[in-house]
Coordinates of C-alpha atoms and ligand atoms in Angstrom, one line a residue:
Chain Y
M33 CA 31.0 -4.9 -30.4
S34 CA 28.2 -4.6 -27.9
A35 CA 24.6 -5.0 -29.0
T36 CA 23.6 -1.5 -28.0
R37 CA 26.5 0.0 -30.0
E38 CA 25.4 -2.0 -33.0
D39 CA 21.8 -0.8 -32.6
R40 CA 23.0 2.7 -32.4
R41 CA 25.0 2.3 -35.5
V42 CA 22.2 0.8 -37.4
G43 CA 19.9 3.6 -36.1
L44 CA 22.3 6.3 -37.3
T45 CA 22.8 4.7 -40.7
L46 CA 19.0 4.3 -41.3
G47 CA 18.5 7.9 -40.1
A48 CA 21.1 9.2 -42.5
L49 CA 19.5 7.2 -45.3
S50 CA 16.0 8.5 -44.7
S51 CA 17.4 12.1 -44.3
L52 CA 19.0 11.6 -47.6
V53 CA 15.7 10.5 -49.2
L54 CA 14.0 13.6 -47.7
L55 CA 16.7 15.8 -49.0
L56 CA 16.4 14.3 -52.5
I57 CA 12.7 14.9 -52.5
A58 CA 13.1 18.5 -51.2
G59 CA 15.8 19.1 -53.8
M60 CA 13.6 17.7 -56.6
I61 CA 10.6 19.9 -55.6
F62 CA 12.9 23.0 -55.4
F63 CA 14.4 22.1 -58.8
V64 CA 11.1 21.7 -60.5
L65 CA 9.6 24.8 -59.1
E66 CA 12.6 26.8 -60.0
K67 CA 12.5 25.6 -63.6
A68 CA 8.8 26.2 -63.8
W69 CA 8.9 29.7 -62.4
P70 CA 9.2 31.7 -65.7
S71 CA 6.0 30.1 -67.0
F72 CA 4.0 30.9 -63.9
S73 CA 5.4 34.4 -63.5
H74 CA 4.7 35.4 -67.1
N75 CA 1.1 34.4 -66.9
G76 CA 0.2 35.1 -63.3
L77 CA -3.0 33.5 -62.1
S78 CA -4.2 33.3 -65.7
W79 CA -1.9 30.3 -66.1
F80 CA -4.6 28.3 -64.4
G81 CA -7.4 29.8 -66.5
A82 CA -8.8 29.1 -69.9
K83 CA -7.4 31.1 -72.9
G84 CA -8.7 29.2 -75.9
E85 CA -6.8 26.5 -77.6
V86 CA -4.1 25.2 -75.3
D87 CA -2.4 23.2 -78.0
A88 CA -2.1 26.2 -80.2
Q89 CA -0.5 28.0 -77.3
L90 CA 1.9 25.2 -76.8
T91 CA 2.9 25.4 -80.5
E92 CA 3.5 29.2 -80.1
I93 CA 5.7 28.5 -77.1
F94 CA 7.6 25.8 -79.0
N95 CA 8.1 28.2 -81.9
S96 CA 9.5 31.0 -79.6
P97 CA 12.2 33.2 -81.1
A98 CA 15.7 32.2 -79.9
D99 CA 16.2 35.5 -78.1
P100 CA 15.5 35.0 -74.4
N101 CA 13.9 38.5 -74.2
N102 CA 11.3 37.4 -76.8
Y103 CA 10.4 34.0 -75.3
V104 CA 6.7 33.3 -75.6
Y105 CA 5.1 31.9 -72.4
T106 CA 1.4 32.6 -72.8
I107 CA -0.7 29.6 -71.8
G108 CA -4.0 29.0 -70.0
A109 CA -3.6 25.4 -68.8
W110 CA -7.2 25.1 -67.7
P111 CA -8.3 22.3 -70.2
L112 CA -5.3 20.2 -69.1
I113 CA -5.9 20.8 -65.4
Y114 CA -9.6 20.2 -65.8
A115 CA -9.0 16.9 -67.7
T116 CA -6.6 15.8 -65.0
A117 CA -9.0 16.5 -62.2
L118 CA -11.9 14.9 -64.1
V119 CA -10.2 11.7 -65.1
T120 CA -8.6 11.3 -61.7
F121 CA -11.8 12.1 -59.7
L122 CA -14.0 9.9 -61.8
S123 CA -11.7 6.9 -61.9
V124 CA -10.9 7.1 -58.1
A125 CA -14.6 7.5 -57.3
L126 CA -15.5 4.4 -59.4
A127 CA -12.5 2.4 -58.2
T128 CA -13.4 3.2 -54.5
V129 CA -16.9 1.8 -54.9
F130 CA -15.7 -1.2 -56.8
S131 CA -12.8 -2.0 -54.5
V132 CA -14.8 -1.7 -51.3
L133 CA -17.5 -4.0 -52.7
S134 CA -14.9 -6.5 -54.0
A135 CA -13.0 -6.4 -50.7
I136 CA -16.2 -7.1 -48.8
F137 CA -16.9 -10.0 -51.1
I138 CA -13.4 -11.4 -50.8
V139 CA -13.2 -11.1 -47.0
E140 CA -16.7 -12.1 -46.1
F141 CA -18.7 -13.8 -48.8
A142 CA -16.4 -15.5 -51.3
P143 CA -16.2 -19.3 -50.9
D144 CA -12.8 -20.4 -49.8
R145 CA -11.8 -21.9 -53.1
L146 CA -12.7 -18.8 -55.0
R147 CA -11.0 -16.6 -52.5
R148 CA -7.8 -18.5 -52.9
V149 CA -7.8 -17.8 -56.6
L150 CA -9.1 -14.3 -56.4
E151 CA -6.5 -12.8 -54.0
P152 CA -3.3 -13.7 -55.9
V153 CA -5.0 -12.6 -59.1
V154 CA -5.8 -9.2 -57.7
R155 CA -2.3 -8.8 -56.4
L156 CA -0.9 -9.8 -59.8
L157 CA -3.2 -7.3 -61.6
A158 CA -2.0 -4.6 -59.3
A159 CA 1.5 -5.1 -60.8
V160 CA 0.6 -5.0 -64.5
P161 CA 2.6 -2.2 -66.2
S162 CA 0.4 0.6 -67.4
V163 CA 1.7 0.5 -71.0
I164 CA 0.0 -2.9 -71.4
Y165 CA -3.3 -1.3 -70.4
G166 CA -2.6 1.4 -72.9
L167 CA -2.0 -1.1 -75.7
I168 CA -5.2 -2.9 -75.0
G169 CA -7.0 0.4 -74.7
I170 CA -5.8 1.7 -78.0
L171 CA -6.0 -1.6 -80.0
V172 CA -9.3 -2.9 -78.6
I173 CA -11.3 -0.5 -76.5
V174 CA -10.9 2.7 -78.5
P175 CA -11.9 1.1 -81.8
F176 CA -14.8 -0.6 -80.0
V177 CA -16.1 2.7 -78.6
A178 CA -15.6 4.4 -81.9
D179 CA -17.6 1.7 -83.7
H180 CA -20.4 1.2 -81.2
F181 CA -20.9 4.4 -79.2
V182 CA -19.7 7.2 -81.4
T183 CA -22.7 7.5 -83.6
E184 CA -22.9 9.7 -86.7
G185 CA -25.3 12.0 -84.9
A186 CA -22.9 12.4 -82.0
R187 CA -20.0 13.1 -84.4
E188 CA -22.1 15.7 -86.3
S189 CA -23.3 17.5 -83.2
V190 CA -19.9 18.5 -82.1
R191 CA -18.3 18.6 -85.5
F192 CA -17.2 22.2 -85.3
V193 CA -15.7 21.9 -81.8
I194 CA -14.0 18.6 -81.6
Q195 CA -13.4 15.3 -83.5
L196 CA -14.7 12.2 -81.9
D197 CA -12.5 9.1 -82.7
G198 CA -13.0 6.9 -79.7
T199 CA -10.1 8.2 -77.7
S200 CA -12.1 9.8 -74.9
L201 CA -12.8 10.7 -71.4
A202 CA -14.8 7.5 -71.0
V203 CA -12.1 5.1 -72.2
A204 CA -9.4 6.9 -70.2
T205 CA -11.6 6.8 -67.0
A206 CA -12.6 3.2 -67.6
I207 CA -9.0 1.9 -68.1
L208 CA -7.6 4.0 -65.3
T209 CA -10.3 2.6 -63.0
V210 CA -9.3 -1.0 -64.0
M211 CA -5.7 0.0 -63.4
I212 CA -6.0 1.4 -59.9
T213 CA -8.7 -0.9 -58.5
P214 CA -6.6 -3.9 -57.8
I215 CA -4.1 -2.1 -55.5
M216 CA -7.1 -0.6 -53.7
I217 CA -8.7 -4.0 -53.3
A218 CA -5.5 -5.4 -51.8
I219 CA -5.2 -2.5 -49.3
I220 CA -8.8 -2.6 -48.3
V221 CA -8.9 -6.4 -48.0
D222 CA -5.9 -6.2 -45.6
A223 CA -7.7 -3.5 -43.6
L224 CA -11.0 -5.4 -43.3
R225 CA -9.1 -8.5 -42.1
T226 CA -7.7 -6.5 -39.2
V227 CA -11.1 -5.4 -38.0
P228 CA -11.6 -7.5 -34.8
Q229 CA -14.0 -10.3 -35.2
G230 CA -15.6 -9.4 -31.9
W231 CA -17.0 -6.2 -33.4
T232 CA -18.7 -7.8 -36.4
Q233 CA -19.8 -10.7 -34.2
G234 CA -21.3 -8.2 -31.8
A235 CA -23.3 -6.6 -34.5
V236 CA -24.5 -9.9 -35.9
A237 CA -25.5 -10.9 -32.3
L238 CA -27.7 -7.8 -32.3
G239 CA -29.7 -9.2 -35.3
V240 CA -27.8 -7.4 -38.0
N241 CA -27.1 -9.4 -41.1
R242 CA -23.6 -10.0 -42.3
W243 CA -23.8 -7.5 -45.1
R244 CA -25.0 -4.7 -42.8
A245 CA -22.4 -5.7 -40.2
M246 CA -19.7 -5.4 -42.8
R247 CA -21.1 -2.1 -44.0
T248 CA -21.7 -0.5 -40.6
I249 CA -18.8 -1.9 -38.6
A250 CA -16.0 -3.3 -40.7
V251 CA -16.0 -0.8 -43.6
R252 CA -16.6 2.0 -41.1
T253 CA -13.6 0.9 -39.1
A254 CA -11.5 0.5 -42.3
R255 CA -12.2 4.0 -43.5
P256 CA -8.7 5.3 -42.8
A257 CA -7.3 2.5 -45.0
I258 CA -9.9 3.3 -47.6
V259 CA -8.8 6.9 -47.6
A260 CA -5.2 5.8 -47.8
A261 CA -5.9 3.5 -50.7
A262 CA -7.8 6.3 -52.5
V263 CA -4.9 8.7 -52.0
L264 CA -2.4 6.2 -53.3
A265 CA -4.7 5.5 -56.3
S266 CA -5.1 9.2 -56.9
A267 CA -1.4 9.7 -56.9
R268 CA -1.1 6.9 -59.4
A269 CA -3.9 8.3 -61.5
L270 CA -2.4 11.8 -61.5
G271 CA 1.0 10.5 -62.5
E272 CA -0.3 8.1 -65.1
A273 CA 1.1 9.4 -68.4
I274 CA 1.8 6.6 -71.0
M275 CA -1.6 4.9 -70.9
L276 CA -3.5 8.1 -70.8
S277 CA -1.6 9.6 -73.7
M278 CA -2.5 6.5 -75.7
V279 CA -6.2 6.5 -75.0
S280 CA -7.4 9.9 -74.0
G281 CA -6.9 11.6 -77.4
S282 CA -4.0 13.8 -78.2
V283 CA -6.0 17.0 -77.9
G284 CA -6.0 19.5 -75.1
F285 CA -9.7 19.8 -74.8
A286 CA -12.1 20.4 -71.9
P287 CA -15.0 18.0 -72.3
N288 CA -18.3 19.9 -71.8
P289 CA -20.8 18.3 -69.5
L290 CA -23.6 20.2 -71.3
D291 CA -23.1 17.9 -74.3
G292 CA -24.9 15.1 -72.5
Y293 CA -23.5 11.7 -72.9
I294 CA -21.3 12.9 -75.7
F295 CA -19.3 14.6 -72.9
L296 CA -18.0 11.1 -72.1
L297 CA -16.9 10.5 -75.7
E298 CA -14.9 13.8 -76.0
P299 CA -11.1 13.7 -75.7
A300 CA -9.5 14.9 -72.5
R301 CA -5.7 14.9 -72.2
P302 CA -4.4 15.3 -68.6
L303 CA -1.2 17.1 -67.6
A304 CA 1.0 14.0 -67.3
A305 CA 0.0 12.7 -70.7
T306 CA 0.7 16.2 -72.1
I307 CA 4.2 16.1 -70.7
V308 CA 5.1 12.7 -72.4
D309 CA 3.4 13.8 -75.6
N310 CA 5.6 16.8 -75.8
A311 CA 8.8 15.5 -74.3
E312 CA 10.7 15.9 -77.6
G313 CA 10.3 19.7 -77.3
L314 CA 12.1 20.0 -74.0
S315 CA 15.2 21.5 -75.6
V316 CA 13.3 24.7 -76.5
V317 CA 13.8 26.6 -73.3
P318 CA 10.4 28.2 -72.7
F319 CA 8.6 25.1 -73.8
G320 CA 10.6 23.0 -71.3
Q321 CA 9.8 25.5 -68.6
T322 CA 6.1 25.2 -69.5
L323 CA 6.3 21.4 -69.2
Y324 CA 8.1 21.9 -65.8
A325 CA 5.2 24.0 -64.8
F326 CA 2.8 21.1 -65.6
A327 CA 5.0 18.9 -63.5
A328 CA 5.0 21.4 -60.6
V329 CA 1.2 21.4 -60.6
L330 CA 1.2 17.6 -60.4
L331 CA 3.8 17.6 -57.6
V332 CA 1.9 20.1 -55.5
S333 CA -1.4 18.3 -56.1
T334 CA 0.0 15.0 -54.9
A335 CA 1.5 16.6 -51.9
M336 CA -1.8 18.3 -51.0
L337 CA -3.6 15.0 -51.6
S338 CA -1.3 13.2 -49.2
L339 CA -1.7 15.9 -46.6
G340 CA -5.5 15.9 -47.0
G341 CA -5.5 12.1 -46.7
W342 CA -3.4 12.3 -43.5
Y343 CA -5.9 14.7 -41.9
A344 CA -8.8 12.7 -43.0
R345 CA -7.3 9.5 -41.6
R346 CA -6.5 11.2 -38.3
A347 CA -10.1 12.4 -38.0
L348 CA -11.6 9.0 -38.9
R349 CA -9.4 7.2 -36.4
K350 CA -10.9 9.2 -33.5
Y351 CA -13.1 6.3 -32.3
T352 CA -10.8 3.4 -33.1
V353 CA -7.8 4.5 -31.1
T354 CA -8.2 3.5 -27.5
R355 CA -6.1 6.0 -25.7
Chain E
M41 CA -30.0 21.3 -15.3
A42 CA -33.2 19.3 -15.3
E43 CA -32.0 17.0 -18.1
L44 CA -29.3 15.5 -15.9
T45 CA -31.7 13.6 -13.7
P46 CA -32.0 10.1 -15.3
P47 CA -35.2 9.5 -17.0
P48 CA -37.5 7.0 -15.3
V49 CA -37.0 3.4 -16.4
R50 CA -39.7 2.7 -18.9
R51 CA -40.1 0.2 -21.6
I52 CA -40.9 1.6 -25.0
A53 CA -44.6 1.1 -25.4
L54 CA -44.2 -0.1 -29.0
D55 CA -42.3 -3.2 -28.0
A56 CA -43.8 -3.8 -24.6
D57 CA -44.4 -7.4 -23.9
P58 CA -47.6 -7.6 -21.9
T59 CA -46.2 -10.4 -19.7
V60 CA -43.1 -8.5 -18.8
I61 CA -43.0 -7.1 -15.3
P62 CA -41.7 -3.5 -15.2
P63 CA -38.2 -3.3 -14.0
E64 CA -37.6 -2.5 -10.3
E65 CA -37.8 1.1 -9.3
A66 CA -34.6 3.1 -9.2
I67 CA -31.7 0.9 -10.0
N68 CA -29.0 2.9 -8.3
G69 CA -26.4 3.6 -10.9
N70 CA -23.3 3.7 -8.8
G71 CA -24.0 0.8 -6.5
H72 CA -20.5 -0.2 -5.4
A73 CA -21.6 -2.5 -2.6
S74 CA -18.6 -4.7 -2.3
A75 CA -20.3 -7.8 -0.9
V76 CA -22.7 -9.2 -3.4
R77 CA -25.8 -10.4 -1.7
R78 CA -27.4 -13.6 -2.9
P79 CA -30.4 -12.6 -4.8
E80 CA -33.6 -13.3 -3.0
A81 CA -35.4 -16.3 -4.3
P82 CA -37.7 -15.2 -7.1
R83 CA -41.3 -14.6 -6.0
P84 CA -43.6 -17.4 -6.9
G85 CA -45.4 -16.7 -10.1
T86 CA -42.7 -14.6 -11.6
V87 CA -40.8 -17.5 -13.0
L88 CA -41.9 -18.0 -16.6
E89 CA -40.5 -20.3 -19.2
R90 CA -38.9 -18.5 -22.1
M91 CA -36.7 -20.9 -23.9
R92 CA -36.7 -24.7 -24.0
V93 CA -33.8 -26.7 -25.3
E94 CA -34.7 -30.2 -26.4
E95 CA -32.1 -32.8 -27.1
L96 CA -29.7 -30.3 -28.6
S97 CA -26.6 -31.6 -30.2
V98 CA -23.9 -29.6 -31.9
A99 CA -21.0 -31.0 -33.8
Y100 CA -18.0 -29.2 -35.4
G101 CA -17.3 -31.6 -38.3
S102 CA -17.0 -34.9 -36.6
K103 CA -16.3 -33.5 -33.1
L104 CA -19.4 -33.5 -30.9
A105 CA -19.3 -30.4 -28.7
V106 CA -22.8 -30.5 -27.2
N107 CA -24.5 -33.9 -26.8
R108 CA -28.2 -34.2 -26.4
V109 CA -28.7 -31.4 -23.9
S110 CA -32.2 -30.5 -22.6
I111 CA -32.7 -27.4 -20.4
E112 CA -35.1 -24.6 -19.9
V113 CA -34.4 -20.9 -19.7
N114 CA -36.8 -19.0 -17.4
R115 CA -37.5 -15.4 -16.8
G116 CA -37.0 -14.4 -13.2
E117 CA -34.1 -16.8 -12.9
V118 CA -30.4 -16.8 -13.7
L119 CA -29.2 -20.0 -15.2
A120 CA -25.5 -20.7 -14.9
L121 CA -23.7 -23.0 -17.3
I122 CA -20.6 -24.3 -15.5
G123 CA -18.0 -26.9 -16.4
P124 CA -14.4 -27.1 -17.4
S125 CA -13.2 -25.3 -20.4
G126 CA -13.9 -26.9 -23.8
C127 CA -17.0 -28.7 -22.5
G128 CA -19.4 -27.0 -24.9
K129 CA -20.8 -24.1 -22.8
T130 CA -20.1 -21.4 -25.4
T131 CA -21.4 -23.7 -28.1
L132 CA -24.6 -24.3 -26.2
L133 CA -25.0 -20.5 -25.6
R134 CA -24.3 -19.6 -29.2
S135 CA -27.0 -22.1 -30.3
L136 CA -29.6 -20.2 -28.4
N137 CA -29.3 -17.2 -30.7
R138 CA -28.2 -19.3 -33.7
L139 CA -24.8 -17.7 -33.8
V140 CA -23.3 -21.2 -34.3
D141 CA -25.1 -21.2 -37.6
G142 CA -22.4 -18.8 -38.8
T143 CA -19.7 -21.4 -38.3
A144 CA -19.5 -23.4 -41.5
S145 CA -18.4 -26.6 -39.9
A146 CA -21.1 -26.6 -37.2
A147 CA -24.1 -28.9 -37.4
R148 CA -26.9 -28.5 -35.0
S149 CA -29.8 -30.9 -34.2
G150 CA -32.6 -31.1 -31.7
R151 CA -35.1 -28.4 -31.0
I152 CA -34.9 -25.0 -29.4
L153 CA -38.1 -23.2 -28.6
L154 CA -38.5 -19.5 -27.8
D155 CA -41.9 -18.9 -26.2
G156 CA -43.1 -22.1 -27.8
N157 CA -41.8 -21.3 -31.3
D158 CA -39.0 -23.3 -32.9
I159 CA -36.1 -20.8 -33.3
D160 CA -35.3 -22.2 -36.7
F161 CA -38.7 -20.8 -37.9
I162 CA -38.2 -17.4 -36.4
D163 CA -36.6 -14.8 -38.5
V164 CA -33.0 -14.8 -37.3
T165 CA -32.9 -11.0 -36.9
Q166 CA -36.0 -11.2 -34.8
L167 CA -34.5 -14.0 -32.7
R168 CA -31.3 -12.2 -32.0
R169 CA -33.2 -9.1 -30.9
Q170 CA -35.2 -11.2 -28.5
V171 CA -32.1 -13.2 -27.4
G172 CA -29.3 -10.8 -26.7
M173 CA -25.7 -11.7 -26.2
V174 CA -22.7 -10.4 -24.3
F175 CA -19.3 -11.8 -25.1
Q176 CA -16.3 -12.8 -23.1
Q177 CA -14.1 -10.0 -24.4
P178 CA -15.9 -6.6 -24.1
N179 CA -16.5 -5.6 -27.7
P180 CA -17.8 -2.0 -27.9
F181 CA -17.9 -0.8 -31.4
P182 CA -15.4 1.9 -32.4
M183 CA -18.0 4.6 -32.1
S184 CA -19.2 7.0 -29.4
I185 CA -20.9 5.6 -26.3
F186 CA -24.2 7.0 -27.6
D187 CA -23.8 5.4 -31.1
N188 CA -22.9 2.0 -29.5
I189 CA -26.2 1.9 -27.6
A190 CA -28.2 3.3 -30.5
Y191 CA -26.7 0.8 -33.0
G192 CA -29.3 -1.9 -32.6
L193 CA -32.1 0.6 -32.6
R194 CA -30.8 2.3 -35.7
E195 CA -30.3 -0.9 -37.6
R196 CA -33.9 -2.0 -36.7
G197 CA -35.8 -0.2 -39.4
S198 CA -35.1 1.2 -42.8
R199 CA -35.9 4.7 -41.5
K200 CA -33.2 5.9 -39.2
P201 CA -34.6 7.5 -36.1
S202 CA -33.2 10.9 -35.2
K203 CA -30.7 11.3 -32.4
R204 CA -33.2 13.0 -30.2
A205 CA -35.8 10.3 -30.7
L206 CA -33.2 7.7 -29.6
E207 CA -32.1 9.6 -26.5
P208 CA -34.7 8.2 -24.0
A209 CA -34.0 4.6 -25.1
V210 CA -30.3 5.1 -24.9
H211 CA -30.5 6.7 -21.5
S212 CA -32.8 4.0 -20.2
A213 CA -30.5 1.2 -21.5
L214 CA -27.5 2.8 -19.8
H215 CA -29.5 3.2 -16.7
R216 CA -30.5 -0.4 -16.6
A217 CA -26.9 -1.4 -17.1
G218 CA -25.9 0.9 -14.2
L219 CA -23.7 2.9 -16.4
L220 CA -25.7 6.1 -16.9
E221 CA -24.3 8.0 -13.9
E222 CA -20.8 7.4 -15.0
V223 CA -21.1 8.3 -18.6
K224 CA -24.0 10.7 -19.0
D225 CA -21.8 13.7 -19.6
D226 CA -19.6 11.8 -22.0
L227 CA -22.0 10.2 -24.4
Q228 CA -20.1 11.4 -27.4
H229 CA -16.8 10.1 -26.2
P230 CA -15.3 7.0 -27.9
A231 CA -16.6 3.9 -26.2
L232 CA -13.2 2.3 -26.4
R233 CA -11.8 4.8 -23.9
L234 CA -13.9 3.3 -21.1
S235 CA -12.4 0.9 -18.6
G236 CA -12.8 -2.8 -19.2
G237 CA -15.7 -3.1 -16.6
Q238 CA -17.5 -0.1 -18.1
Q239 CA -17.0 -1.5 -21.6
Q240 CA -18.7 -4.7 -20.5
R241 CA -21.6 -2.9 -18.9
L242 CA -21.8 -0.8 -22.1
C243 CA -22.1 -4.1 -24.1
I244 CA -24.9 -5.2 -21.7
A245 CA -26.6 -1.9 -22.2
R246 CA -26.2 -2.2 -26.0
S247 CA -28.0 -5.6 -25.8
L248 CA -30.7 -4.3 -23.4
A249 CA -31.4 -1.3 -25.7
V250 CA -33.2 -3.6 -28.2
Q251 CA -35.4 -5.0 -25.4
P252 CA -34.4 -8.7 -25.4
E253 CA -36.4 -11.3 -23.4
V254 CA -33.3 -13.4 -22.9
L255 CA -29.8 -12.3 -22.2
L256 CA -26.9 -14.6 -22.8
L257 CA -23.6 -13.8 -21.1
D258 CA -20.5 -15.8 -22.1
E259 CA -18.0 -15.5 -19.2
P260 CA -18.7 -11.8 -19.0
C261 CA -16.3 -11.2 -16.1
S262 CA -13.4 -13.3 -17.1
A263 CA -11.5 -10.3 -18.5
L264 CA -12.4 -8.0 -15.5
D265 CA -11.1 -7.1 -12.1
P266 CA -12.9 -8.2 -8.9
I267 CA -14.6 -4.8 -8.4
S268 CA -16.0 -4.7 -11.9
T269 CA -17.0 -8.3 -11.5
G270 CA -18.9 -7.4 -8.4
I271 CA -20.8 -4.6 -10.1
I272 CA -21.8 -6.8 -13.0
E273 CA -22.9 -9.6 -10.7
E274 CA -25.1 -7.2 -8.9
L275 CA -26.5 -6.0 -12.2
I276 CA -27.3 -9.5 -13.2
A277 CA -29.2 -10.0 -9.9
K278 CA -31.3 -7.0 -10.7
L279 CA -31.9 -7.7 -14.3
R280 CA -33.2 -11.3 -13.6
T281 CA -36.6 -10.1 -12.6
E282 CA -37.1 -8.5 -16.0
I283 CA -35.5 -10.9 -18.4
A284 CA -34.2 -14.5 -18.5
I285 CA -30.5 -14.7 -18.0
V286 CA -28.1 -17.4 -19.0
I287 CA -24.5 -16.9 -17.8
V288 CA -21.6 -19.1 -18.7
T289 CA -18.9 -19.1 -16.1
H290 CA -16.1 -21.4 -15.1
N291 CA -15.9 -19.5 -11.8
L292 CA -17.8 -21.6 -9.3
Q293 CA -18.0 -18.9 -6.7
Q294 CA -19.6 -16.7 -9.3
A295 CA -22.1 -19.3 -10.2
Q296 CA -22.9 -19.7 -6.5
R297 CA -23.4 -16.0 -6.1
V298 CA -25.6 -15.3 -9.1
A299 CA -27.3 -18.4 -10.2
D300 CA -30.8 -19.7 -9.3
R301 CA -30.3 -22.7 -11.4
V302 CA -27.2 -24.5 -12.5
A303 CA -26.3 -26.7 -15.4
F304 CA -23.1 -28.6 -15.1
M305 CA -21.6 -29.7 -18.4
Y306 CA -18.7 -32.1 -19.0
L307 CA -17.3 -33.0 -22.4
G308 CA -20.6 -32.0 -24.1
D309 CA -22.8 -33.9 -21.8
L310 CA -25.2 -32.2 -19.4
V311 CA -24.2 -34.0 -16.2
E312 CA -26.3 -32.2 -13.7
Y313 CA -29.1 -29.7 -13.9
G314 CA -31.1 -28.2 -11.1
A315 CA -31.6 -25.6 -8.4
A316 CA -28.3 -23.9 -7.4
E317 CA -28.4 -25.1 -3.8
Q318 CA -29.0 -28.6 -4.9
V319 CA -26.2 -28.7 -7.4
F320 CA -23.7 -27.1 -5.0
E321 CA -24.8 -28.7 -1.8
A322 CA -26.2 -32.1 -2.8
P323 CA -24.9 -33.0 -6.2
Q324 CA -26.3 -36.2 -7.6
A325 CA -23.6 -37.1 -10.0
M326 CA -20.1 -38.1 -9.1
R327 CA -18.5 -35.8 -11.6
T328 CA -20.4 -32.9 -10.4
R329 CA -19.4 -33.6 -6.8
D330 CA -15.7 -33.8 -7.9
Y331 CA -16.1 -30.6 -9.8
V332 CA -17.8 -28.5 -7.2
T333 CA -15.5 -29.7 -4.5
G334 CA -12.6 -28.7 -6.7
A335 CA -11.2 -32.2 -7.5
F336 CA -10.8 -31.1 -11.2
G337 CA -11.5 -28.3 -13.5
Ligands
ADP602 N1 -15.4 -23.0 -34.4 C1 -15.1 -24.2 -33.9 N2 -14.6 -25.2 -34.8 C2 -14.3 -26.4 -34.3 N3 -14.3 -26.8 -33.1 C3 -14.8 -25.9 -32.1 C4 -15.2 -24.6 -32.5 N4 -15.6 -23.9 -31.4 C5 -15.5 -24.8 -30.4 N5 -15.0 -26.0 -30.8 C6 -14.7 -27.2 -30.0 O1 -15.9 -27.5 -29.3 C7 -15.7 -27.8 -28.0 C8 -16.5 -27.0 -27.1 O2 -16.1 -25.6 -27.2 P1 -16.7 -24.5 -26.4 O3 -18.2 -24.5 -26.6 O4 -16.0 -23.2 -26.8 O5 -16.4 -24.8 -24.9 P2 -16.4 -23.9 -23.6 O6 -17.1 -22.6 -23.9 O7 -17.1 -24.7 -22.6 O8 -15.0 -23.7 -23.2 C9 -14.2 -27.7 -27.8 O9 -13.6 -28.9 -27.8 C10 -13.7 -26.8 -28.9 O10 -12.4 -27.2 -29.3
MG603 MG1 -16.3 -20.6 -23.8

């Protein structure tokens, strides 16, 4: 068989495979949206709003009458959406700062011997299963926070609204940050390495110190990769369910920034954690459809994130691409 | 469109060095004269010592790259460092702005003076502003043309000057590098879209923008076509009245065209050092004679 014919065959096979993958994804999105539709259509836009206790509404839906004409769908998912956005945004923001700084350190400042240890450790950390973080969180961090940060005063001040037991926005954010930082470091380190030496050298030759040269040239050049890393991390944060359901408190509650620092100690259960927490109820039709609606929101958010990241990267590459 | 006429070449008063002669009037930006004229001999009294290298040695680990070299760098002159590749020209050049200090394995000894002060006792930021450098590969930053030139000025202080405040300095630097006419309407375009020769002149302009007293050029034309090379050689001939220029080249014709003074290096040693005519026409050392007559290299 001639080489070109073999190439063509490989090309066709790979093309068919990737089309299959695309088809699967499209099918999945369609399936989820279709399942979720009753929940959205019954509530209209108020699905996204706040209608009081979301957990009580979930219980109502779970206890729906068996008659399809009397299914209960009423829900205002705002506390869950808000918790998702809050936990994701806070942890990705923190992780971006940490990972950029660590990557600069690894690439430019770490002594060779430290670098040789640090890099494999970072890559290893990126692969730790999230349930392990969840275990450490619930066995170590949550009790620690409950003992040391949740004071009697704090507990009292929100007594009529919510119970503070250590499972909280702060712990969820902190552990999620630790979880997503390593993969971001790995991506950003690779990106900083590909910045041509000539550029940073040129800056240094203009009298700029190494730190400024890294900041103003290397990090600037690596911005598309930083955006890509942040998008990837956001997707992971949005989808993280097990760990968050373990440490964020099993209450659908919207932490109130007006509570001052207590805000951080209040529970906040995101969408993905809500799905795993309630998975046993899937057999109840309207309840299952409500969970599918949560999943649909997550799917659409990740899709929009990827799209936004793509646009941002394209804009940021304007000066790097030569022609 | 009054803004389109290039602003007069003027040094920023703040940094003006009282001993610096103002640049020659009206550098014509597009000068495409194909034959580069030998620069006229510098007028007496305009040659002024700027840097003095005394017994400089640089070793990478145990490998000696520069061996007890002593030379002077004068304003009003172009000093060409010539010699076969690997003989230590780049290392010598990078010692002058202490860029070798960034190489962990490099050890430098001997003294280098800038205007009488040991460069090891000058703040390195200050030193590198006074001793600018242009690299072998053009290395414009991945930013707009304007931001490239403004980079050194913006990084100078803690307060970032506004774009408008920077404009005169950016225009003047581009003008001195003979690039203004070509790019003045495209200052916001990515610098990396320029041609190789334009990129190299951009890098020269970027160095000039911070008002250096000495300009180091490390084989600035080795990546360029003959026409761009000619333009840059002409530029060097013009700039030499304002600042001291050191150019590394392994192109002897180029050294002959642009240099007033030549230092021939071989395996880290300074073999011959003197006026260009003398080194090329009446070399003292055997190795120089062989090299300039093309016996090796
Ligand atoms: N970073 C470095 N580490 C080790 N050796 C180096 C380094 N840079 C240059 N050298 C060595 O020093 C010698 C002089 O190099 P260089 O100054 O670049 O020469 P030239 O510019 O004349 O070609 C060469 O033998 C080269 O191998
Ligand atoms: Mg060299």
